[in-house]
Amino acid sequence: MARDVIVACDFPTREETLAFLDKFTGRKPFVKIGMELFYAEGPQIVREIKARGHRIFLDLKLHDIPNTVGRAMAVLSRLDVDICNLHASGTIAMMEAALRGLTRPDGTRPLLIAVTQLTSTDQQRMEDELMIHAPIDQVVLHYAQNARTAGLDGVVCSPLESGKVHEACGEGFLTVTPGVRFAEGEKGDQKRVTTPAQARELGSDYIVVGRPITASPDPVAAYERCLREFLGE
Ligand code: C5P
């Protein structure tokens, strides 16, 4: 799959989301639908955005017992999205069940990627609350390798981790990376950020960009700038 910019549609309603997408009259962005919009509007919003011709990353981060996740993934695969995800901490057995559930009777399936450690979790919290004592970058790589062992297609990670993930799991293992900002932009609550051009240099396969596009006075221009910087178009 080619490298691309994924726009995070972090909106609370169908109306706001469609009004935002209506601005894009040329190239239709690859969009990310997260928990906020999915829980507000249900699967219909996914079908509606798909019918408008967008590719979709459904970011629901599943984490439960293998049987439950496998059955939930079977339901999600019928929505015909392009990428789904889950938490690698659910274990290899859970990831394998997810992959089986996601695979349609004809053998096709959406790509499946794993969250390793959330970027909101730091070393201190991981040690104190989760009782994980290895360095966090090793934990991230170990979880990425578990995802690879389970047969997944890639991970969500920081662009700063893309190189190491590719080294450990292979160049074909996808890195889907949030935490992207324009050089002069506001960081918001993202801590370790890169520009789209740096993300390209570091080897990200997809960048996930929210507020630099959704909160811009000219979202289409901001999206096109991301494409130019990330794809070198
Ligand atoms: O607005 P911003 O560009 O920060 O949006 C980034 C998107 O990526 C948000 O939807 C956020 O939930 C998601 N994300 C993230 N960091 C992670 C995983 C997902 O920022 N580790």
Coordinates of N, CA and C and ligand atoms in Angstrom, one line a residue:
M1 N 0.9 -1.2 0.0 CA 0.0 0.0 0.0 C 0.9 1.2 0.0
A2 N 0.5 2.3 -0.8 CA 1.3 3.4 -0.9 C 1.3 4.3 0.4
R3 N 2.3 5.1 0.5 CA 2.3 6.0 1.7 C 1.2 7.1 1.5
D4 N 0.7 7.6 2.6 CA -0.4 8.6 2.5 C -0.5 9.4 3.8
V5 N -1.3 10.4 3.7 CA -1.7 11.3 4.8 C -3.1 10.9 5.2
I6 N -3.3 10.5 6.5 CA -4.6 10.2 7.0 C -5.1 11.3 7.9
V7 N -6.3 11.8 7.6 CA -6.8 13.0 8.4 C -7.7 12.5 9.5
A8 N -7.3 12.8 10.8 CA -8.1 12.4 11.9 C -9.3 13.2 12.1
C9 N -10.5 12.6 11.8 CA -11.8 13.3 11.9 C -12.3 13.2 13.3
D10 N -11.7 14.0 14.2 CA -12.1 13.9 15.6 C -13.2 15.0 15.8
F11 N -14.4 14.6 15.4 CA -15.5 15.5 15.5 C -16.6 14.7 16.3
P12 N -17.5 15.4 17.0 CA -18.5 14.7 17.8 C -19.8 14.4 17.1
T13 N -20.0 14.9 15.9 CA -21.2 14.7 15.2 C -21.0 14.4 13.7
R14 N -22.1 13.8 13.1 CA -22.1 13.5 11.7 C -22.1 14.8 10.9
E15 N -22.9 15.8 11.4 CA -23.0 17.1 10.7 C -21.6 17.8 10.6
E16 N -20.9 17.9 11.7 CA -19.6 18.5 11.6 C -18.6 17.8 10.7
T17 N -18.7 16.5 10.8 CA -17.8 15.7 10.0 C -18.0 15.8 8.5
L18 N -19.3 15.8 8.1 CA -19.6 15.9 6.7 C -19.4 17.3 6.2
A19 N -19.7 18.3 7.1 CA -19.4 19.7 6.6 C -17.9 19.9 6.4
F20 N -17.1 19.2 7.2 CA -15.6 19.3 7.1 C -15.2 18.6 5.8
L21 N -15.8 17.4 5.5 CA -15.4 16.6 4.3 C -15.9 17.2 3.1
D22 N -17.0 18.0 3.1 CA -17.5 18.6 2.0 C -16.6 19.7 1.4
K23 N -15.6 20.1 2.2 CA -14.7 21.2 1.7 C -13.7 20.6 0.7
F24 N -13.5 19.2 0.7 CA -12.5 18.6 -0.1 C -13.2 18.2 -1.5
T25 N -13.1 19.1 -2.4 CA -13.8 18.8 -3.7 C -12.8 18.1 -4.7
G26 N -11.5 18.1 -4.4 CA -10.6 17.4 -5.3 C -10.3 16.0 -4.8
R27 N -9.0 15.8 -4.4 CA -8.6 14.5 -3.9 C -9.3 14.2 -2.5
K28 N -9.9 13.0 -2.4 CA -10.6 12.7 -1.2 C -9.6 12.1 -0.2
P29 N -9.5 12.8 1.0 CA -8.5 12.3 2.0 C -8.8 10.9 2.5
F30 N -7.8 10.2 2.9 CA -7.9 8.9 3.7 C -8.3 9.5 5.1
V31 N -9.3 9.0 5.7 CA -9.8 9.6 7.0 C -9.7 8.5 8.1
K32 N -9.4 9.1 9.3 CA -9.4 8.2 10.5 C -10.7 8.5 11.3
I33 N -11.5 7.5 11.6 CA -12.7 7.6 12.5 C -12.3 7.0 13.8
G34 N -12.4 7.8 14.9 CA -12.1 7.3 16.2 C -13.3 7.0 17.0
M35 N -13.0 6.8 18.3 CA -14.1 6.4 19.3 C -15.2 7.5 19.4
E36 N -14.8 8.7 19.4 CA -15.7 9.8 19.6 C -16.9 9.8 18.6
L37 N -16.5 9.8 17.3 CA -17.4 9.8 16.2 C -18.2 8.5 16.1
F38 N -17.5 7.4 16.3 CA -18.1 6.1 16.1 C -19.1 5.9 17.2
Y39 N -18.8 6.2 18.5 CA -19.7 6.0 19.6 C -20.9 7.0 19.5
A40 N -20.7 8.2 18.9 CA -21.8 9.1 18.7 C -22.7 8.7 17.6
E41 N -22.2 8.2 16.5 CA -23.0 8.0 15.3 C -23.2 6.6 14.9
G42 N -22.4 5.7 15.4 CA -22.6 4.3 15.1 C -22.0 3.9 13.7
P43 N -22.1 2.7 13.3 CA -21.5 2.2 12.1 C -22.0 2.9 10.9
Q44 N -23.2 3.5 10.9 CA -23.7 4.2 9.7 C -22.8 5.3 9.2
I45 N -22.1 6.0 10.1 CA -21.2 7.1 9.7 C -20.1 6.5 8.9
V46 N -19.6 5.3 9.3 CA -18.5 4.6 8.5 C -19.0 4.3 7.1
R47 N -20.2 3.8 7.0 CA -20.8 3.4 5.7 C -20.9 4.7 4.8
E48 N -21.4 5.7 5.5 CA -21.7 7.0 4.7 C -20.4 7.6 4.2
I49 N -19.3 7.6 5.0 CA -18.1 8.2 4.6 C -17.4 7.3 3.5
K50 N -17.5 6.0 3.7 CA -17.0 5.0 2.7 C -17.7 5.3 1.3
A51 N -19.1 5.4 1.4 CA -19.8 5.6 0.2 C -19.5 6.9 -0.5
R52 N -18.9 7.9 0.2 CA -18.4 9.1 -0.4 C -17.1 8.9 -1.1
G53 N -16.5 7.8 -1.0 CA -15.3 7.5 -1.7 C -14.0 7.7 -0.9
H54 N -14.1 7.8 0.4 CA -12.9 7.9 1.3 C -12.4 6.5 1.7
R55 N -11.1 6.4 1.8 CA -10.5 5.2 2.5 C -10.6 5.5 4.0
I56 N -10.8 4.5 4.8 CA -11.0 4.7 6.3 C -10.1 3.8 7.2
F57 N -9.5 4.5 8.1 CA -8.8 3.9 9.2 C -9.8 3.9 10.4
L58 N -10.3 2.8 10.9 CA -11.3 2.8 12.0 C -10.5 2.5 13.3
D59 N -10.3 3.6 14.0 CA -9.4 3.6 15.2 C -10.1 3.3 16.5
L60 N -10.5 2.0 16.7 CA -11.3 1.7 17.9 C -10.5 1.0 19.0
K61 N -9.2 0.7 18.7 CA -8.3 0.1 19.7 C -8.9 -1.0 20.5
L62 N -9.3 -2.1 19.9 CA -9.9 -3.2 20.7 C -8.9 -3.8 21.6
H63 N -9.5 -4.3 22.8 CA -8.7 -5.0 23.8 C -9.7 -5.8 24.7
D64 N -9.7 -7.1 24.5 CA -10.6 -7.9 25.3 C -10.1 -9.4 25.2
I65 N -10.9 -10.3 25.6 CA -10.4 -11.7 25.5 C -10.4 -12.1 24.0
P66 N -9.6 -13.0 23.6 CA -9.5 -13.3 22.1 C -10.8 -13.6 21.5
N67 N -11.7 -14.4 22.1 CA -12.9 -14.7 21.4 C -13.8 -13.5 21.1
T68 N -13.8 -12.6 22.1 CA -14.7 -11.4 22.0 C -14.1 -10.5 20.9
V69 N -12.8 -10.3 20.9 CA -12.2 -9.4 19.9 C -12.3 -10.0 18.5
G70 N -12.1 -11.3 18.4 CA -12.3 -12.0 17.1 C -13.7 -11.8 16.5
R71 N -14.7 -11.9 17.4 CA -16.1 -11.8 16.9 C -16.4 -10.3 16.6
A72 N -15.8 -9.4 17.4 CA -16.1 -8.0 17.1 C -15.4 -7.6 15.8
M73 N -14.2 -8.1 15.5 CA -13.5 -7.8 14.3 C -14.3 -8.4 13.1
A74 N -14.9 -9.5 13.2 CA -15.7 -10.1 12.1 C -16.9 -9.1 11.8
V75 N -17.4 -8.5 12.8 CA -18.5 -7.5 12.5 C -17.9 -6.2 11.8
L76 N -16.7 -5.8 12.3 CA -16.1 -4.6 11.7 C -15.6 -4.9 10.3
S77 N -15.2 -6.1 10.0 CA -14.8 -6.3 8.6 C -15.9 -6.1 7.6
R78 N -17.1 -6.3 8.0 CA -18.3 -6.1 7.1 C -18.5 -4.6 6.8
L79 N -17.9 -3.7 7.6 CA -18.0 -2.3 7.3 C -17.1 -1.9 6.1
D80 N -16.2 -2.8 5.7 CA -15.4 -2.6 4.5 C -14.4 -1.4 4.7
V81 N -13.9 -1.3 5.9 CA -12.9 -0.2 6.2 C -11.5 -0.7 5.7
D82 N -10.5 0.2 5.6 CA -9.2 -0.2 5.1 C -8.2 -0.6 6.1
I83 N -8.3 0.0 7.3 CA -7.4 -0.3 8.4 C -8.2 -0.4 9.7
C84 N -8.0 -1.4 10.6 CA -8.5 -1.5 11.9 C -7.4 -1.6 12.9
N85 N -7.6 -1.4 14.2 CA -6.5 -1.6 15.1 C -7.0 -2.2 16.5
L86 N -6.0 -2.5 17.3 CA -6.2 -3.1 18.6 C -5.0 -2.8 19.5
H87 N -5.1 -3.2 20.7 CA -3.9 -3.0 21.6 C -3.0 -4.3 21.6
A88 N -1.8 -4.1 21.3 CA -0.8 -5.3 21.4 C -0.8 -5.9 22.8
S89 N -1.1 -5.1 23.8 CA -1.0 -5.7 25.2 C -2.1 -6.7 25.4
G90 N -3.0 -6.9 24.5 CA -4.0 -7.9 24.6 C -3.5 -9.3 24.4
T91 N -2.2 -9.4 24.0 CA -1.4 -10.7 23.8 C -1.5 -11.2 22.3
I92 N -0.5 -12.0 22.0 CA -0.5 -12.6 20.7 C -1.7 -13.4 20.3
A93 N -2.2 -14.1 21.3 CA -3.5 -14.9 21.1 C -4.6 -14.0 20.7
M94 N -4.7 -12.9 21.4 CA -5.8 -11.9 21.0 C -5.6 -11.4 19.6
M95 N -4.4 -11.1 19.3 CA -4.1 -10.5 17.9 C -4.4 -11.5 16.8
E96 N -4.0 -12.8 17.1 CA -4.3 -13.8 16.1 C -5.8 -14.0 15.9
A97 N -6.6 -14.0 17.0 CA -8.0 -14.2 17.0 C -8.6 -13.0 16.2
A98 N -8.1 -11.8 16.4 CA -8.6 -10.6 15.7 C -8.4 -10.8 14.2
L99 N -7.2 -11.3 13.8 CA -6.9 -11.4 12.4 C -7.8 -12.5 11.7
R100 N -8.1 -13.5 12.5 CA -9.0 -14.6 11.9 C -10.4 -14.0 11.8
G101 N -10.8 -13.2 12.8 CA -12.2 -12.6 12.7 C -12.3 -11.6 11.6
L102 N -11.2 -10.9 11.4 CA -11.3 -9.8 10.3 C -11.3 -10.4 8.9
T103 N -10.8 -11.6 8.8 CA -10.6 -12.2 7.4 C -12.0 -12.7 6.9
R104 N -12.4 -12.1 5.7 CA -13.7 -12.4 5.2 C -13.7 -13.8 4.5
P105 N -14.9 -14.4 4.2 CA -14.9 -15.7 3.6 C -14.1 -15.8 2.3
D106 N -14.0 -14.7 1.6 CA -13.2 -14.7 0.3 C -11.7 -14.5 0.6
G107 N -11.3 -14.4 1.8 CA -9.8 -14.3 2.1 C -9.3 -12.9 2.2
T108 N -10.1 -11.9 1.8 CA -9.7 -10.5 1.9 C -9.9 -10.0 3.3
R109 N -9.2 -8.9 3.7 CA -9.5 -8.3 5.0 C -8.9 -6.9 5.0
P110 N -9.4 -6.1 5.9 CA -8.7 -4.8 6.1 C -7.3 -5.0 6.7
L111 N -6.4 -4.0 6.6 CA -5.1 -4.1 7.3 C -5.4 -4.0 8.8
L112 N -4.6 -4.7 9.6 CA -4.7 -4.7 11.0 C -3.4 -4.2 11.7
I113 N -3.5 -3.2 12.5 CA -2.3 -2.6 13.1 C -2.5 -2.6 14.6
A114 N -1.4 -2.5 15.4 CA -1.5 -2.5 16.8 C -1.0 -1.3 17.5
V115 N -1.6 -0.9 18.5 CA -1.1 0.2 19.4 C -0.1 -0.5 20.3
T116 N 1.1 0.0 20.5 CA 2.1 -0.7 21.4 C 1.9 -0.1 22.8
Q117 N 2.6 0.9 23.2 CA 2.3 1.6 24.4 C 1.7 3.0 24.0
L118 N 0.6 3.4 24.6 CA 0.1 4.7 24.2 C 1.1 5.8 24.5
T119 N 1.1 6.8 23.7 CA 2.1 7.9 23.9 C 1.8 8.7 25.1
S120 N 0.6 8.5 25.7 CA 0.3 9.2 27.0 C 0.9 8.4 28.2
T121 N 1.4 7.2 27.9 CA 2.0 6.4 29.0 C 3.5 6.7 29.0
D122 N 4.1 7.1 30.1 CA 5.5 7.3 30.2 C 6.2 6.3 31.1
Q123 N 7.5 6.3 31.1 CA 8.3 5.3 31.8 C 7.8 5.1 33.3
Q124 N 7.6 6.3 33.9 CA 7.2 6.3 35.3 C 5.9 5.6 35.6
R125 N 4.9 6.0 34.8 CA 3.6 5.4 35.0 C 3.6 3.9 34.6
M126 N 4.4 3.5 33.6 CA 4.4 2.1 33.2 C 5.0 1.3 34.3
E127 N 6.0 1.9 35.0 CA 6.6 1.1 36.1 C 5.7 1.1 37.3
D128 N 5.2 2.3 37.7 CA 4.4 2.4 38.9 C 3.1 1.7 38.8
E129 N 2.4 1.9 37.7 CA 1.0 1.5 37.6 C 0.8 0.1 36.9
L130 N 1.7 -0.1 35.9 CA 1.5 -1.3 35.1 C 2.5 -2.4 35.5
M131 N 3.5 -2.0 36.4 CA 4.5 -2.9 36.9 C 5.4 -3.5 35.7
I132 N 5.6 -2.6 34.7 CA 6.5 -3.1 33.6 C 7.8 -2.3 33.8
H133 N 8.9 -3.0 33.9 CA 10.1 -2.3 34.4 C 11.2 -2.2 33.3
A134 N 10.9 -2.7 32.1 CA 11.9 -2.5 31.0 C 11.8 -1.1 30.4
P135 N 12.9 -0.6 29.8 CA 12.8 0.7 29.2 C 11.7 0.8 28.1
I136 N 11.0 1.9 28.1 CA 9.7 2.0 27.3 C 10.0 1.8 25.8
D137 N 11.2 2.2 25.3 CA 11.5 2.0 23.9 C 11.6 0.5 23.6
Q138 N 12.2 -0.3 24.6 CA 12.2 -1.7 24.4 C 10.9 -2.4 24.4
V139 N 10.0 -1.8 25.3 CA 8.6 -2.4 25.4 C 7.9 -2.2 24.1
V140 N 8.1 -1.0 23.5 CA 7.4 -0.7 22.2 C 7.9 -1.6 21.1
L141 N 9.2 -1.9 21.1 CA 9.7 -2.8 20.1 C 9.3 -4.2 20.3
H142 N 9.3 -4.6 21.6 CA 8.8 -6.0 21.9 C 7.4 -6.2 21.5
Y143 N 6.5 -5.2 21.8 CA 5.1 -5.3 21.4 C 4.9 -5.3 19.9
A144 N 5.8 -4.5 19.2 CA 5.7 -4.5 17.7 C 6.1 -5.9 17.2
Q145 N 7.1 -6.5 17.8 CA 7.5 -7.8 17.3 C 6.4 -8.9 17.6
N146 N 5.7 -8.7 18.8 CA 4.6 -9.6 19.0 C 3.5 -9.5 17.9
A147 N 3.3 -8.2 17.6 CA 2.3 -7.9 16.5 C 2.7 -8.6 15.2
R148 N 4.0 -8.5 14.9 CA 4.5 -9.2 13.7 C 4.4 -10.7 13.8
T149 N 4.7 -11.2 14.9 CA 4.6 -12.7 15.1 C 3.1 -13.1 14.9
A150 N 2.2 -12.3 15.4 CA 0.8 -12.7 15.3 C 0.3 -12.5 13.8
G151 N 1.1 -11.9 13.0 CA 0.7 -11.8 11.6 C 0.1 -10.4 11.2
L152 N 0.2 -9.5 12.1 CA -0.4 -8.1 11.9 C 0.4 -7.4 10.8
D153 N -0.1 -6.3 10.3 CA 0.5 -5.6 9.2 C 1.4 -4.4 9.7
G154 N 1.3 -4.0 11.0 CA 2.1 -2.9 11.4 C 1.6 -2.4 12.8
V155 N 2.2 -1.2 13.1 CA 1.8 -0.6 14.4 C 1.6 0.9 14.3
V156 N 0.9 1.4 15.3 CA 0.8 2.9 15.5 C 2.0 3.3 16.3
C157 N 2.8 4.2 15.9 CA 3.9 4.6 16.8 C 4.3 6.1 16.4
S158 N 5.3 6.6 17.1 CA 5.8 7.9 16.8 C 6.7 7.8 15.6
P159 N 6.7 8.9 14.8 CA 7.6 8.9 13.6 C 9.1 8.6 14.1
L160 N 9.4 9.1 15.3 CA 10.7 8.9 15.9 C 11.0 7.4 16.1
E161 N 10.0 6.6 16.2 CA 10.2 5.1 16.4 C 10.2 4.3 15.1
S162 N 9.8 5.0 14.0 CA 9.6 4.2 12.7 C 10.8 3.4 12.3
G163 N 12.0 4.1 12.4 CA 13.2 3.4 11.9 C 13.5 2.1 12.7
K164 N 13.4 2.2 14.0 CA 13.7 1.0 14.9 C 12.6 -0.1 14.6
V165 N 11.4 0.3 14.5 CA 10.3 -0.7 14.2 C 10.6 -1.4 12.9
H166 N 11.0 -0.6 11.9 CA 11.3 -1.2 10.6 C 12.5 -2.2 10.7
E167 N 13.5 -1.7 11.5 CA 14.7 -2.6 11.7 C 14.3 -3.9 12.3
A168 N 13.5 -3.8 13.3 CA 13.1 -5.0 14.1 C 12.1 -5.9 13.4
C169 N 11.2 -5.3 12.6 CA 10.1 -6.1 12.1 C 10.1 -6.1 10.6
G170 N 11.0 -5.4 9.9 CA 11.0 -5.5 8.4 C 10.5 -4.2 7.8
E171 N 11.0 -3.9 6.6 CA 10.6 -2.6 6.0 C 9.1 -2.7 5.6
G172 N 8.6 -3.9 5.3 CA 7.2 -4.0 4.9 C 6.2 -3.9 6.0
F173 N 6.7 -3.8 7.2 CA 5.8 -3.7 8.4 C 5.4 -2.3 8.6
L174 N 4.1 -1.9 8.5 CA 3.7 -0.5 8.4 C 3.9 0.2 9.7
T175 N 4.3 1.5 9.6 CA 4.3 2.4 10.8 C 3.4 3.5 10.4
V176 N 2.3 3.6 11.3 CA 1.3 4.6 11.1 C 1.5 5.6 12.3
T177 N 1.8 6.9 11.9 CA 2.4 7.7 12.9 C 1.6 9.1 13.2
P178 N 1.0 9.2 14.3 CA 0.5 10.5 14.7 C 1.6 11.4 15.3
G179 N 1.3 12.6 15.9 CA 2.3 13.4 16.4 C 3.0 14.2 15.4
V180 N 2.2 14.7 14.4 CA 2.8 15.5 13.3 C 2.4 16.9 13.3
R181 N 3.3 17.8 13.2 CA 3.0 19.3 13.2 C 3.8 20.0 12.1
F182 N 3.2 21.1 11.6 CA 4.0 21.9 10.7 C 5.1 22.6 11.6
A183 N 6.2 23.0 10.9 CA 7.3 23.5 11.6 C 7.0 24.7 12.5
E184 N 6.1 25.6 12.1 CA 5.7 26.8 12.9 C 4.5 26.6 13.7
G185 N 3.9 25.3 13.7 CA 2.6 25.1 14.3 C 2.6 24.9 15.8
E186 N 1.4 25.0 16.4 CA 1.1 24.7 17.8 C 1.3 23.2 18.0
K187 N 1.9 22.8 19.1 CA 2.1 21.4 19.4 C 0.8 20.8 20.0
G188 N 0.0 21.7 20.7 CA -1.2 21.2 21.5 C -0.7 20.2 22.6
D189 N -1.3 19.1 22.8 CA -0.9 18.1 23.8 C 0.1 17.1 23.3
Q190 N 0.5 17.2 22.1 CA 1.5 16.2 21.6 C 2.9 16.7 22.0
K191 N 3.7 15.7 22.5 CA 4.9 16.1 23.1 C 6.1 15.9 22.1
R192 N 6.2 14.7 21.6 CA 7.4 14.4 20.7 C 6.8 14.5 19.3
V193 N 7.0 15.7 18.6 CA 6.4 15.9 17.3 C 7.5 16.0 16.2
T194 N 7.1 15.7 15.0 CA 7.9 15.9 13.8 C 7.1 16.6 12.8
T195 N 7.7 17.2 11.8 CA 7.0 17.7 10.6 C 6.7 16.6 9.7
P196 N 5.8 16.8 8.7 CA 5.5 15.8 7.7 C 6.8 15.4 6.9
A197 N 7.7 16.4 6.6 CA 8.9 16.0 5.9 C 9.8 15.2 6.8
Q198 N 9.9 15.5 8.0 CA 10.8 14.7 8.9 C 10.2 13.2 9.0
A199 N 8.9 13.1 9.1 CA 8.2 11.8 9.2 C 8.6 11.0 8.0
R200 N 8.6 11.7 6.8 CA 9.0 10.9 5.6 C 10.4 10.5 5.7
E201 N 11.3 11.4 6.1 CA 12.8 11.0 6.2 C 13.0 9.8 7.2
L202 N 12.1 9.8 8.3 CA 12.3 8.8 9.3 C 11.6 7.5 8.9
G203 N 10.9 7.5 7.8 CA 10.4 6.2 7.3 C 9.0 5.9 7.6
S204 N 8.2 6.9 8.1 CA 6.7 6.6 8.3 C 6.0 6.2 7.1
D205 N 5.1 5.2 7.2 CA 4.4 4.8 6.0 C 3.1 5.7 5.8
Y206 N 2.5 6.0 7.0 CA 1.3 6.8 7.0 C 1.5 7.8 8.1
I207 N 1.1 9.1 7.9 CA 1.1 10.0 9.0 C -0.4 10.3 9.3
V208 N -0.7 10.4 10.6 CA -2.1 10.7 11.0 C -2.1 12.1 11.5
V209 N -2.8 13.0 10.8 CA -2.8 14.4 11.2 C -4.2 14.9 11.5
G210 N -4.4 15.5 12.7 CA -5.7 16.0 13.1 C -5.7 17.5 13.1
R211 N -5.5 18.1 14.3 CA -5.7 19.5 14.4 C -4.9 20.4 13.4
P212 N -3.7 20.1 13.0 CA -3.1 21.0 12.0 C -3.9 21.1 10.8
I213 N -4.8 20.2 10.5 CA -5.7 20.3 9.3 C -7.1 20.7 9.8
T214 N -7.7 20.0 10.8 CA -9.1 20.2 11.2 C -9.3 21.6 11.8
A215 N -8.3 22.1 12.5 CA -8.4 23.4 13.1 C -7.8 24.6 12.3
S216 N -7.4 24.2 11.1 CA -6.8 25.3 10.2 C -7.9 26.1 9.6
P217 N -7.7 27.4 9.4 CA -8.6 28.3 8.7 C -8.9 27.8 7.3
D218 N -7.9 27.1 6.7 CA -8.0 26.6 5.3 C -7.6 25.1 5.4
P219 N -8.5 24.2 5.8 CA -8.2 22.8 5.9 C -7.7 22.1 4.6
V220 N -8.2 22.5 3.5 CA -7.8 21.9 2.2 C -6.4 22.3 1.9
A221 N -6.0 23.6 2.1 CA -4.6 24.0 1.9 C -3.7 23.3 2.9
A222 N -4.1 23.1 4.1 CA -3.3 22.5 5.1 C -3.1 21.0 4.7
Y223 N -4.1 20.3 4.3 CA -4.0 18.9 3.8 C -3.1 18.8 2.6
E224 N -3.2 19.8 1.7 CA -2.3 19.7 0.5 C -0.9 20.0 0.9
R225 N -0.7 20.8 1.8 CA 0.7 21.1 2.3 C 1.3 19.8 2.9
C226 N 0.4 19.1 3.7 CA 0.9 17.8 4.3 C 1.3 16.8 3.2
L227 N 0.4 16.7 2.2 CA 0.7 15.8 1.1 C 2.1 16.2 0.4
R228 N 2.2 17.5 0.1 CA 3.5 17.9 -0.5 C 4.7 17.6 0.3
E229 N 4.6 17.9 1.6 CA 5.8 17.7 2.5 C 6.0 16.2 2.7
F230 N 5.0 15.4 2.9 CA 5.1 14.0 3.3 C 5.5 13.2 2.0
L231 N 4.8 13.4 0.9 CA 5.0 12.6 -0.3 C 6.0 13.2 -1.2
G232 N 6.4 14.5 -0.9 CA 7.3 15.1 -1.8 C 6.7 15.4 -3.1
E233 N 5.3 15.6 -3.1 CA 4.6 15.8 -4.4 C 4.7 17.3 -4.8
Ligands
C5P1 O1 -4.8 16.5 16.4 P1 -3.7 15.6 16.3 O2 -2.9 15.7 15.0 O3 -2.8 15.6 17.6 O4 -4.4 14.2 16.2 C1 -3.7 13.0 16.3 C2 -4.7 11.8 16.2 O5 -3.9 10.6 16.4 C3 -5.7 11.9 17.3 O6 -6.9 11.3 16.7 C4 -5.2 11.0 18.4 O7 -6.2 10.4 19.2 C5 -4.4 9.9 17.6 N1 -3.3 9.3 18.3 C6 -2.3 9.9 18.9 N2 -1.3 9.3 19.5 C7 -1.3 8.0 19.7 C8 -2.4 7.2 19.1 C9 -3.4 7.9 18.4 O8 -2.2 11.2 18.8 N3 -0.4 7.3 20.3

